[in-house]
C-alpha cells in the first residue's frame, strides 16, 4: 500500500512487540474492566480507538477520507434500511463493485494512473483493507440491522485490536459488545491470558525466530531455498495466527469474543479446504458477498446443463479477488491465477472423476488415512511455492526456482 518506509519507522512504537503496546493494552483492559457499562465504556472505547488509529494514519487528508467513507457507509445503510423494498435489485452489486474499486485503487495509486485520483492524493492508512471490508459488510447488511448508530459504526471500523490484521468481525457481534451493559465474567480472565500467551509464543518466539534466519532469499543456496520455501507457509501461519491469538485474548479480557480466523489449515486436503481454514473471516465475507450471489444468479438464470462451468468460473473469480485484496502486483496476480486454477481442478475432480468411481473407491479416496495424509502433504507442498510469488514477484521467483532445481 502507499505507505513509505520513513512513515512506518516513525510509528513502530505501538506495534505488538513494544512496551508502548503493552502499556496501552494494560491500560485498555483496566479501563474497560473498571468501566464496563453504559456511555462511559463507549466513550473509553472511542478514545482508545482514536489513539491507536493515530499511529497508523499518515496525515489529516487520509483521516478525512476514512471518516468520509464511514459517513458515506452510514448514509447508504440508512437508505437501504428505510427504502430497501423500493431500491433496484442491482444495488448490492453496485455497492460491492464500489467498495472493491475504492480499495484496489487506494492500495495501488499507480493502477490506471491517468484516472486514479489517489495517484495525486494517496491514502496513507495501515489496515485500510480491513476497514473497507467492514464498511462493505455494513452497507450490504444494513437492511437487516435494527440498531444503527454512527458512533457504533465508526468504532466498529477502527476497533483497535483488529485494526491492523483482523480478524474481520461482523458488525452485529461488535454492536452486541459495544452496547451491552453486562458485568464482566471473572472466569474469562485465565482462558484469555492463556490465549495471549499462545499468541506470543507462536508469533515472537517461533515465527520471528525462524523468519530472522532468512532462509528463503534469492541469494541463498539451493538447499536453504528448499528448506525456506517449505517453512514459509508455517512461518506465515505462526505469525498471523499468533497475532490473532493475542488480539482475540485481549478482546476477551474486556468481554468481546472475536471470531476465529484459523482452523488447523495444515489439515486441508485441497486448496478449497485450505481457504476454508485459512483467514476464515476474509474468505467467509468474500464467499457471502461475492461467490454466493454469483452462484445464486447462475442457478436462477442459467439452464442446469450450463450451471457447473459457470460456477467453476465463479470459484476462479473469487480466488482472484482474494489475491487482489492482498495486493495488485503481478506476484499477487500469478498467486491468484495458480490458486484459482487449483480450485477449478478440485471442483472438476469432484464433479467428473469421483462420481465415476465406485462407492468403496470414493470412501478410500476421501476418507482413507493413507489418501488423506497424502492429500494433506500434497496440498501443503503445492501451496508453499506460490508464496514465493506473494513475496518476491514472478521474475525473482523464477530465478529462485532455477537455483533450487540446479538450472542456475
Tab-separated table of C-alpha atoms in Angstrom:
chain	number	residue	atom	x	y	z
A	1	UNK	CA	0.000	0.000	0.000
A	2	UNK	CA	1.190	3.613	-0.441
A	3	UNK	CA	2.948	3.807	2.908
A	4	UNK	CA	6.580	4.902	2.788
A	5	UNK	CA	9.245	3.311	4.953
A	6	UNK	CA	10.051	6.550	6.778
A	7	UNK	CA	6.457	6.878	7.912
A	8	UNK	CA	6.345	3.304	9.175
A	9	UNK	CA	9.636	3.637	11.020
A	10	UNK	CA	8.272	6.622	12.902
A	11	UNK	CA	5.306	4.588	14.117
A	12	UNK	CA	6.943	1.375	15.310
A	13	UNK	CA	6.305	2.428	18.907
A	14	UNK	CA	2.897	0.817	19.148
A	15	UNK	CA	3.445	-2.490	17.359
A	16	UNK	CA	2.692	-5.664	19.318
A	17	UNK	CA	6.267	-6.341	20.433
A	18	UNK	CA	6.807	-2.950	22.074
A	19	UNK	CA	6.404	-1.610	25.587
A	20	UNK	CA	4.164	1.072	24.133
A	21	UNK	CA	1.608	-1.503	23.024
A	22	UNK	CA	1.947	-3.469	26.277
A	23	UNK	CA	1.234	-0.384	28.397
A	24	UNK	CA	-1.590	0.632	26.048
A	25	UNK	CA	-3.159	-2.852	26.261
A	26	UNK	CA	-2.912	-2.965	30.073
A	27	UNK	CA	-4.492	0.489	30.299
A	28	UNK	CA	-7.262	-0.510	27.868
A	29	UNK	CA	-8.105	-3.689	29.784
A	30	UNK	CA	-8.004	-1.884	33.138
A	31	UNK	CA	-10.314	0.882	31.989
A	32	UNK	CA	-12.766	-1.395	30.212
A	33	UNK	CA	-12.968	-3.765	33.159
A	34	UNK	CA	-13.445	-0.890	35.592
A	35	UNK	CA	-15.990	0.898	33.399
A	36	UNK	CA	-17.718	-1.945	31.585
A	37	UNK	CA	-21.175	-0.434	31.277
A	38	UNK	CA	-23.033	2.471	29.721
A	39	UNK	CA	-21.872	5.587	27.991
A	40	UNK	CA	-18.582	5.731	29.907
A	41	UNK	CA	-17.480	2.415	28.402
A	42	UNK	CA	-18.410	3.565	24.895
A	43	UNK	CA	-16.508	6.815	25.390
A	44	UNK	CA	-13.421	4.917	26.561
A	45	UNK	CA	-13.590	2.601	23.532
A	46	UNK	CA	-13.792	5.635	21.248
A	47	UNK	CA	-10.765	7.332	22.831
A	48	UNK	CA	-8.706	4.122	22.717
A	49	UNK	CA	-9.597	3.530	19.074
A	50	UNK	CA	-8.704	7.068	18.008
A	51	UNK	CA	-5.424	6.993	19.940
A	52	UNK	CA	-4.400	3.704	18.326
A	53	UNK	CA	-5.572	4.815	14.876
A	54	UNK	CA	-3.415	7.959	15.116
A	55	UNK	CA	-0.255	5.865	14.785
A	56	UNK	CA	-1.352	4.262	11.535
A	57	UNK	CA	-2.866	7.183	9.625
A	58	UNK	CA	-0.307	9.138	7.650
A	59	UNK	CA	-1.917	12.591	7.516
A	60	UNK	CA	-5.051	14.633	8.022
A	61	UNK	CA	-6.164	14.085	4.442
A	62	UNK	CA	-6.090	10.297	4.871
A	63	UNK	CA	-8.071	10.568	8.094
A	64	UNK	CA	-10.631	12.813	6.378
A	65	UNK	CA	-11.046	10.272	3.544
A	66	UNK	CA	-11.531	7.462	6.055
A	67	UNK	CA	-14.054	9.478	8.045
A	68	UNK	CA	-15.876	10.443	4.850
A	69	UNK	CA	-16.018	6.803	3.760
A	70	UNK	CA	-17.515	5.798	7.131
A	71	UNK	CA	-20.089	8.613	6.947
A	72	UNK	CA	-20.974	7.518	3.406
A	73	UNK	CA	-21.297	3.947	4.653
A	74	UNK	CA	-23.677	5.046	7.376
A	75	UNK	CA	-25.747	7.093	4.927
A	76	UNK	CA	-26.015	4.206	2.486
A	77	UNK	CA	-27.034	1.971	5.364
A	78	UNK	CA	-29.838	4.339	6.327
A	79	UNK	CA	-31.102	4.477	2.760
A	80	UNK	CA	-31.064	0.697	2.421
A	81	UNK	CA	-32.841	0.178	5.750
A	82	UNK	CA	-35.578	2.701	5.045
A	83	UNK	CA	-36.197	2.088	1.337
A	84	UNK	CA	-34.809	-1.393	0.670
A	85	UNK	CA	-38.022	-2.633	-0.965
A	86	UNK	CA	-38.056	0.337	-3.347
A	87	UNK	CA	-34.415	0.065	-4.451
A	88	UNK	CA	-33.405	-1.817	-7.622
A	89	UNK	CA	-32.081	-5.339	-7.198
A	90	UNK	CA	-28.683	-4.409	-8.614
A	91	UNK	CA	-27.859	-2.017	-5.748
A	92	UNK	CA	-25.914	-4.617	-3.674
A	93	UNK	CA	-23.851	-5.483	-6.757
A	94	UNK	CA	-23.097	-1.796	-7.358
A	95	UNK	CA	-22.063	-1.307	-3.722
A	96	UNK	CA	-19.770	-4.332	-3.879
A	97	UNK	CA	-18.091	-3.046	-7.029
A	98	UNK	CA	-17.742	0.421	-5.485
A	99	UNK	CA	-16.023	-0.893	-2.345
A	100	UNK	CA	-13.704	-3.182	-4.319
A	101	UNK	CA	-12.859	-0.377	-6.744
A	102	UNK	CA	-12.127	2.080	-3.963
A	103	UNK	CA	-9.911	-0.426	-2.161
A	104	UNK	CA	-7.903	-1.551	-5.186
A	105	UNK	CA	-7.329	1.993	-6.462
A	106	UNK	CA	-6.415	3.271	-2.997
A	107	UNK	CA	-3.914	0.467	-2.355
A	108	UNK	CA	-2.221	0.927	-5.734
A	109	UNK	CA	-2.231	4.605	-6.805
A	110	UNK	CA	-0.282	3.747	-9.974
A	111	UNK	CA	-3.034	1.464	-11.241
A	112	UNK	CA	-4.846	3.138	-14.181
A	113	UNK	CA	-2.887	6.217	-13.133
A	114	UNK	CA	-4.410	8.624	-15.684
A	115	UNK	CA	-7.783	8.393	-13.933
A	116	UNK	CA	-6.737	7.273	-10.439
A	117	UNK	CA	-7.179	10.250	-8.128
A	118	UNK	CA	-5.143	8.501	-5.428
A	119	UNK	CA	-2.016	8.926	-7.573
A	120	UNK	CA	-2.065	12.626	-6.724
A	121	UNK	CA	-3.654	12.225	-3.289
A	122	UNK	CA	-2.501	8.877	-1.877
A	123	UNK	CA	-4.203	7.409	1.181
A	124	UNK	CA	-1.668	6.502	3.847
A	125	UNK	CA	-3.515	4.217	6.239
A	126	UNK	CA	-2.234	0.896	7.526
A	127	UNK	CA	-5.083	-1.629	7.623
A	128	UNK	CA	-7.247	0.102	5.013
A	129	UNK	CA	-8.231	-3.273	3.502
A	130	UNK	CA	-9.857	-4.394	6.754
A	131	UNK	CA	-11.639	-1.094	7.259
A	132	UNK	CA	-13.124	-1.043	3.762
A	133	UNK	CA	-14.344	-4.623	4.129
A	134	UNK	CA	-16.089	-3.765	7.399
A	135	UNK	CA	-17.784	-0.866	5.638
A	136	UNK	CA	-18.817	-3.120	2.757
A	137	UNK	CA	-20.275	-5.630	5.206
A	138	UNK	CA	-22.304	-2.877	6.875
A	139	UNK	CA	-23.581	-1.488	3.553
A	140	UNK	CA	-24.727	-4.881	2.307
A	141	UNK	CA	-26.344	-5.998	5.578
A	142	UNK	CA	-27.747	-2.633	6.693
A	143	UNK	CA	-31.296	-3.562	5.703
A	144	UNK	CA	-31.268	-6.232	8.434
A	145	UNK	CA	-29.610	-4.134	11.177
A	146	UNK	CA	-32.198	-2.745	13.576
A	147	UNK	CA	-29.917	-0.533	15.670
A	148	UNK	CA	-27.799	1.736	13.511
A	149	UNK	CA	-25.679	4.394	15.165
A	150	UNK	CA	-22.900	6.451	13.578
A	151	UNK	CA	-20.709	6.213	16.674
A	152	UNK	CA	-21.035	2.432	16.844
A	153	UNK	CA	-20.181	2.104	13.154
A	154	UNK	CA	-17.095	4.309	13.443
A	155	UNK	CA	-15.789	2.369	16.426
A	156	UNK	CA	-16.533	-0.892	14.640
A	157	UNK	CA	-14.493	0.129	11.590
A	158	UNK	CA	-11.438	1.260	13.617
A	159	UNK	CA	-11.681	-1.124	16.602
A	160	UNK	CA	-8.057	-1.173	17.761
A	161	UNK	CA	-7.448	-4.908	18.421
A	162	UNK	CA	-8.497	-5.792	14.867
A	163	UNK	CA	-7.349	-2.614	13.113
A	164	UNK	CA	-4.128	-3.889	11.531
A	165	UNK	CA	-4.720	-7.522	10.604
A	166	UNK	CA	-8.175	-8.670	11.601
A	167	UNK	CA	-9.999	-10.846	12.137
A	168	UNK	CA	-12.743	-9.066	10.209
A	169	UNK	CA	-15.505	-9.206	12.788
A	170	UNK	CA	-19.161	-8.858	11.802
A	171	UNK	CA	-20.940	-5.661	12.807
A	172	UNK	CA	-23.633	-7.427	14.832
A	173	UNK	CA	-21.055	-9.054	17.096
A	174	UNK	CA	-19.240	-5.787	17.736
A	175	UNK	CA	-22.512	-3.962	18.349
A	176	UNK	CA	-23.566	-6.560	20.922
A	177	UNK	CA	-20.348	-5.936	22.870
A	178	UNK	CA	-20.202	-2.171	22.381
A	179	UNK	CA	-23.764	-1.513	23.525
A	180	UNK	CA	-24.169	-4.229	26.170
A	181	UNK	CA	-24.321	-3.363	29.876
A	182	UNK	CA	-23.465	-6.748	31.354
A	183	UNK	CA	-20.830	-7.152	34.022
A	184	UNK	CA	-17.552	-8.855	33.154
A	185	UNK	CA	-17.076	-12.525	33.910
A	186	UNK	CA	-14.014	-13.120	36.165
A	187	UNK	CA	-13.753	-16.708	34.913
A	188	UNK	CA	-12.854	-15.477	31.426
A	189	UNK	CA	-9.542	-13.995	32.553
A	190	UNK	CA	-7.368	-17.124	32.671
A	191	UNK	CA	-8.517	-18.501	29.270
A	192	UNK	CA	-7.910	-15.065	27.738
A	193	UNK	CA	-4.405	-14.828	29.225
A	194	UNK	CA	-3.682	-18.361	28.043
A	195	UNK	CA	-4.729	-17.374	24.519
A	196	UNK	CA	-2.466	-14.313	24.626
A	197	UNK	CA	0.453	-16.438	25.848
A	198	UNK	CA	-0.089	-18.874	22.974
A	199	UNK	CA	-0.042	-15.986	20.534
A	200	UNK	CA	3.158	-14.527	21.974
A	201	UNK	CA	4.905	-17.899	21.700
A	202	UNK	CA	3.734	-18.505	18.134
A	203	UNK	CA	4.446	-15.017	16.800
A	204	UNK	CA	7.513	-13.782	18.662
A	205	UNK	CA	9.251	-16.961	19.791
A	206	UNK	CA	8.628	-19.240	16.802
A	207	UNK	CA	7.693	-17.142	13.745
A	208	UNK	CA	10.056	-14.214	14.341
A	209	UNK	CA	12.936	-16.513	15.245
A	210	UNK	CA	12.548	-18.610	12.092
A	211	UNK	CA	11.976	-15.525	9.940
A	212	UNK	CA	15.187	-13.964	11.249
A	213	UNK	CA	17.133	-16.839	9.673
A	214	UNK	CA	16.079	-15.501	6.253
A	215	UNK	CA	16.339	-18.898	4.611
A	216	UNK	CA	14.125	-18.020	1.663
A	217	UNK	CA	16.056	-15.268	-0.129
A	218	UNK	CA	17.294	-15.045	-3.735
A	219	UNK	CA	20.940	-15.112	-2.614
A	220	UNK	CA	20.648	-18.392	-0.668
A	221	UNK	CA	21.906	-21.805	-1.748
A	222	UNK	CA	19.571	-24.368	-3.303
A	223	UNK	CA	19.467	-26.406	-0.086
A	224	UNK	CA	18.483	-23.419	2.051
A	225	UNK	CA	15.909	-22.313	-0.520
A	226	UNK	CA	14.193	-25.704	-0.380
A	227	UNK	CA	14.069	-25.570	3.404
A	228	UNK	CA	12.953	-21.939	3.415
A	229	UNK	CA	10.275	-22.500	0.787
A	230	UNK	CA	8.581	-25.255	2.769
A	231	UNK	CA	8.975	-23.372	6.047
A	232	UNK	CA	7.457	-20.085	4.869
A	233	UNK	CA	3.834	-21.264	4.998
A	234	UNK	CA	4.337	-22.494	8.556
A	235	UNK	CA	6.092	-19.237	9.499
A	236	UNK	CA	3.265	-17.192	7.990
A	237	UNK	CA	0.729	-19.278	9.917
A	238	UNK	CA	2.546	-18.884	13.245
A	239	UNK	CA	2.963	-15.161	12.644
A	240	UNK	CA	-0.602	-14.389	11.538
A	241	UNK	CA	-2.425	-16.801	13.846
A	242	UNK	CA	-0.200	-15.694	16.722
A	243	UNK	CA	-1.253	-12.099	16.125
A	244	UNK	CA	-4.898	-13.192	16.043
A	245	UNK	CA	-4.474	-15.162	19.282
A	246	UNK	CA	-3.102	-12.062	21.005
A	247	UNK	CA	-5.913	-9.739	19.903
A	248	UNK	CA	-8.625	-12.362	20.474
A	249	UNK	CA	-7.331	-12.936	24.007
A	250	UNK	CA	-7.017	-9.196	24.602
A	251	UNK	CA	-10.588	-8.631	23.427
A	252	UNK	CA	-11.884	-11.394	25.679
A	253	UNK	CA	-10.372	-9.607	28.681
A	254	UNK	CA	-12.962	-6.891	28.152
A	255	UNK	CA	-15.737	-9.322	27.229
A	256	UNK	CA	-15.702	-9.236	23.451
A	257	UNK	CA	-15.466	-12.589	21.727
A	258	UNK	CA	-13.910	-12.132	18.284
A	259	UNK	CA	-14.433	-14.699	15.544
A	260	UNK	CA	-11.779	-17.327	14.907
A	261	UNK	CA	-9.546	-16.757	11.894
A	262	UNK	CA	-7.839	-20.154	11.557
A	263	UNK	CA	-8.920	-23.768	11.861
A	264	UNK	CA	-5.851	-26.010	11.536
A	265	UNK	CA	-5.093	-25.162	7.887
A	266	UNK	CA	-2.329	-27.786	7.727
A	267	UNK	CA	-5.091	-30.439	7.775
A	268	UNK	CA	-6.520	-29.151	4.465
A	269	UNK	CA	-6.814	-31.887	1.825
A	270	UNK	CA	-7.180	-29.499	-1.126
A	271	UNK	CA	-6.955	-25.797	-1.923
A	272	UNK	CA	-10.641	-25.138	-1.340
A	273	UNK	CA	-10.471	-26.640	2.146
A	274	UNK	CA	-7.286	-24.685	2.817
A	275	UNK	CA	-9.058	-21.384	2.195
A	276	UNK	CA	-11.982	-22.530	4.330
A	277	UNK	CA	-9.498	-22.963	7.193
A	278	UNK	CA	-7.169	-20.005	6.480
A	279	UNK	CA	-8.094	-16.351	7.197
A	280	UNK	CA	-11.662	-17.514	7.745
A	281	UNK	CA	-13.115	-14.063	8.378
A	282	UNK	CA	-11.877	-12.832	4.987
A	283	UNK	CA	-12.907	-15.869	2.953
A	284	UNK	CA	-16.330	-16.012	4.612
A	285	UNK	CA	-17.027	-12.370	3.696
A	286	UNK	CA	-15.933	-12.873	0.096
A	287	UNK	CA	-17.986	-16.058	-0.057
A	288	UNK	CA	-21.099	-14.353	1.348
A	289	UNK	CA	-20.888	-11.152	-0.705
A	290	UNK	CA	-19.243	-12.298	-3.941
A	291	UNK	CA	-19.334	-16.040	-4.576
A	292	UNK	CA	-22.798	-16.812	-3.161
A	293	UNK	CA	-24.654	-14.004	-5.020
A	294	UNK	CA	-22.984	-15.023	-8.290
A	295	UNK	CA	-23.851	-18.689	-7.709
A	296	UNK	CA	-27.473	-17.858	-6.873
A	297	UNK	CA	-27.764	-15.767	-10.041
A	298	UNK	CA	-26.336	-18.632	-12.100
A	299	UNK	CA	-28.747	-21.166	-10.602
A	300	UNK	CA	-31.744	-18.890	-11.177
A	301	UNK	CA	-30.956	-17.714	-14.705
A	302	UNK	CA	-28.922	-20.451	-16.388
A	303	UNK	CA	-30.051	-23.837	-17.594
A	304	UNK	CA	-28.898	-26.718	-15.343
A	305	UNK	CA	-26.638	-28.190	-18.050
A	306	UNK	CA	-24.597	-24.966	-18.162
A	307	UNK	CA	-24.506	-24.147	-14.471
A	308	UNK	CA	-21.435	-26.111	-13.399
A	309	UNK	CA	-18.912	-24.475	-15.774
A	310	UNK	CA	-20.116	-21.024	-14.731
A	311	UNK	CA	-19.970	-21.877	-11.024
A	312	UNK	CA	-16.422	-23.144	-11.544
A	313	UNK	CA	-15.569	-19.786	-13.103
A	314	UNK	CA	-17.112	-18.132	-10.038
A	315	UNK	CA	-14.659	-20.098	-7.876
A	316	UNK	CA	-11.806	-18.856	-10.029
A	317	UNK	CA	-13.045	-15.257	-9.928
A	318	UNK	CA	-13.424	-15.407	-6.131
A	319	UNK	CA	-9.845	-16.593	-5.752
A	320	UNK	CA	-8.608	-13.725	-7.894
A	321	UNK	CA	-10.494	-11.322	-5.623
A	322	UNK	CA	-8.766	-12.800	-2.569
A	323	UNK	CA	-5.408	-12.279	-4.278
A	324	UNK	CA	-6.171	-8.685	-5.276
A	325	UNK	CA	-7.452	-7.926	-1.772
A	326	UNK	CA	-3.903	-8.586	-0.556
A	327	UNK	CA	-2.222	-6.628	-3.350
A	328	UNK	CA	-2.385	-5.724	-7.034
A	329	UNK	CA	1.176	-6.595	-8.064
A	330	UNK	CA	1.992	-9.219	-10.692
A	331	UNK	CA	3.080	-11.524	-7.895
A	332	UNK	CA	-0.406	-11.490	-6.398
A	333	UNK	CA	-1.918	-11.849	-9.873
A	334	UNK	CA	0.004	-15.064	-10.502
A	335	UNK	CA	-0.704	-16.229	-6.955
A	336	UNK	CA	-4.440	-15.832	-7.577
A	337	UNK	CA	-4.165	-17.390	-11.023
A	338	UNK	CA	-2.483	-20.531	-9.681
A	339	UNK	CA	-4.799	-20.900	-6.688
A	340	UNK	CA	-7.827	-20.225	-8.872
A	341	UNK	CA	-6.702	-22.929	-11.302
A	342	UNK	CA	-6.225	-25.326	-8.402
A	343	UNK	CA	-9.763	-24.571	-7.227
A	344	UNK	CA	-11.099	-25.279	-10.713
A	345	UNK	CA	-9.252	-28.611	-10.867
A	346	UNK	CA	-10.556	-29.528	-7.416
A	347	UNK	CA	-14.156	-28.828	-8.441
A	348	UNK	CA	-13.761	-30.713	-11.715
A	349	UNK	CA	-12.371	-33.711	-9.833
A	350	UNK	CA	-15.390	-33.739	-7.511
A	351	UNK	CA	-17.832	-33.298	-10.392
A	352	UNK	CA	-16.396	-35.524	-13.120
A	353	UNK	CA	-13.991	-38.052	-11.613
A	354	UNK	CA	-15.248	-39.051	-8.159
A	355	UNK	CA	-18.825	-39.862	-9.301
A	356	UNK	CA	-17.357	-42.348	-11.802
A	357	UNK	CA	-15.618	-44.274	-9.038
A	358	UNK	CA	-17.398	-46.922	-7.048
A	359	UNK	CA	-18.615	-46.264	-3.523
A	360	UNK	CA	-15.693	-48.133	-1.975
A	361	UNK	CA	-13.185	-46.277	-4.111
A	362	UNK	CA	-14.721	-42.929	-3.184
A	363	UNK	CA	-14.535	-43.828	0.500
A	364	UNK	CA	-10.899	-44.783	0.112
A	365	UNK	CA	-10.138	-41.591	-1.767
A	366	UNK	CA	-11.993	-39.273	0.562
A	367	UNK	CA	-11.571	-40.894	3.980
A	368	UNK	CA	-8.755	-43.435	3.896
A	369	UNK	CA	-5.903	-42.483	6.232
A	370	UNK	CA	-3.223	-43.015	3.607
A	371	UNK	CA	-5.042	-40.953	0.978
A	372	UNK	CA	-5.949	-38.210	3.455
A	373	UNK	CA	-2.327	-37.907	4.600
A	374	UNK	CA	-1.093	-37.902	1.017
A	375	UNK	CA	-3.547	-35.180	0.010
A	376	UNK	CA	-2.588	-33.037	3.008
A	377	UNK	CA	1.098	-33.294	2.178
A	378	UNK	CA	0.487	-32.519	-1.493
A	379	UNK	CA	-1.708	-29.528	-0.636
A	380	UNK	CA	0.932	-28.060	1.685
A	381	UNK	CA	3.730	-28.747	-0.788
A	382	UNK	CA	1.745	-27.239	-3.674
A	383	UNK	CA	0.788	-24.056	-1.823
A	384	UNK	CA	4.283	-23.375	-0.441
A	385	UNK	CA	5.957	-22.365	-3.749
A	386	UNK	CA	3.118	-19.971	-4.571
A	387	UNK	CA	4.073	-17.876	-1.538
A	388	UNK	CA	7.306	-17.041	-3.336
A	389	UNK	CA	5.178	-15.141	-5.852
A	390	UNK	CA	3.449	-13.371	-2.988
A	391	UNK	CA	6.729	-12.149	-1.521
A	392	UNK	CA	9.177	-11.839	-4.402
A	393	UNK	CA	7.133	-11.479	-7.593
A	394	UNK	CA	7.273	-13.656	-10.724
A	395	UNK	CA	10.761	-12.767	-12.018
A	396	UNK	CA	12.645	-13.297	-8.752
A	397	UNK	CA	10.564	-16.402	-8.013
A	398	UNK	CA	11.593	-17.907	-11.351
A	399	UNK	CA	15.256	-17.201	-10.579
A	400	UNK	CA	14.918	-18.850	-7.161
A	401	UNK	CA	13.225	-21.916	-8.635
A	402	UNK	CA	16.019	-22.204	-11.211
A	403	UNK	CA	18.568	-22.188	-8.391
A	404	UNK	CA	16.600	-24.832	-6.491
A	405	UNK	CA	16.479	-27.294	-9.388
A	406	UNK	CA	20.076	-26.700	-10.460
A	407	UNK	CA	19.426	-24.677	-13.601
A	408	UNK	CA	21.390	-21.700	-12.319
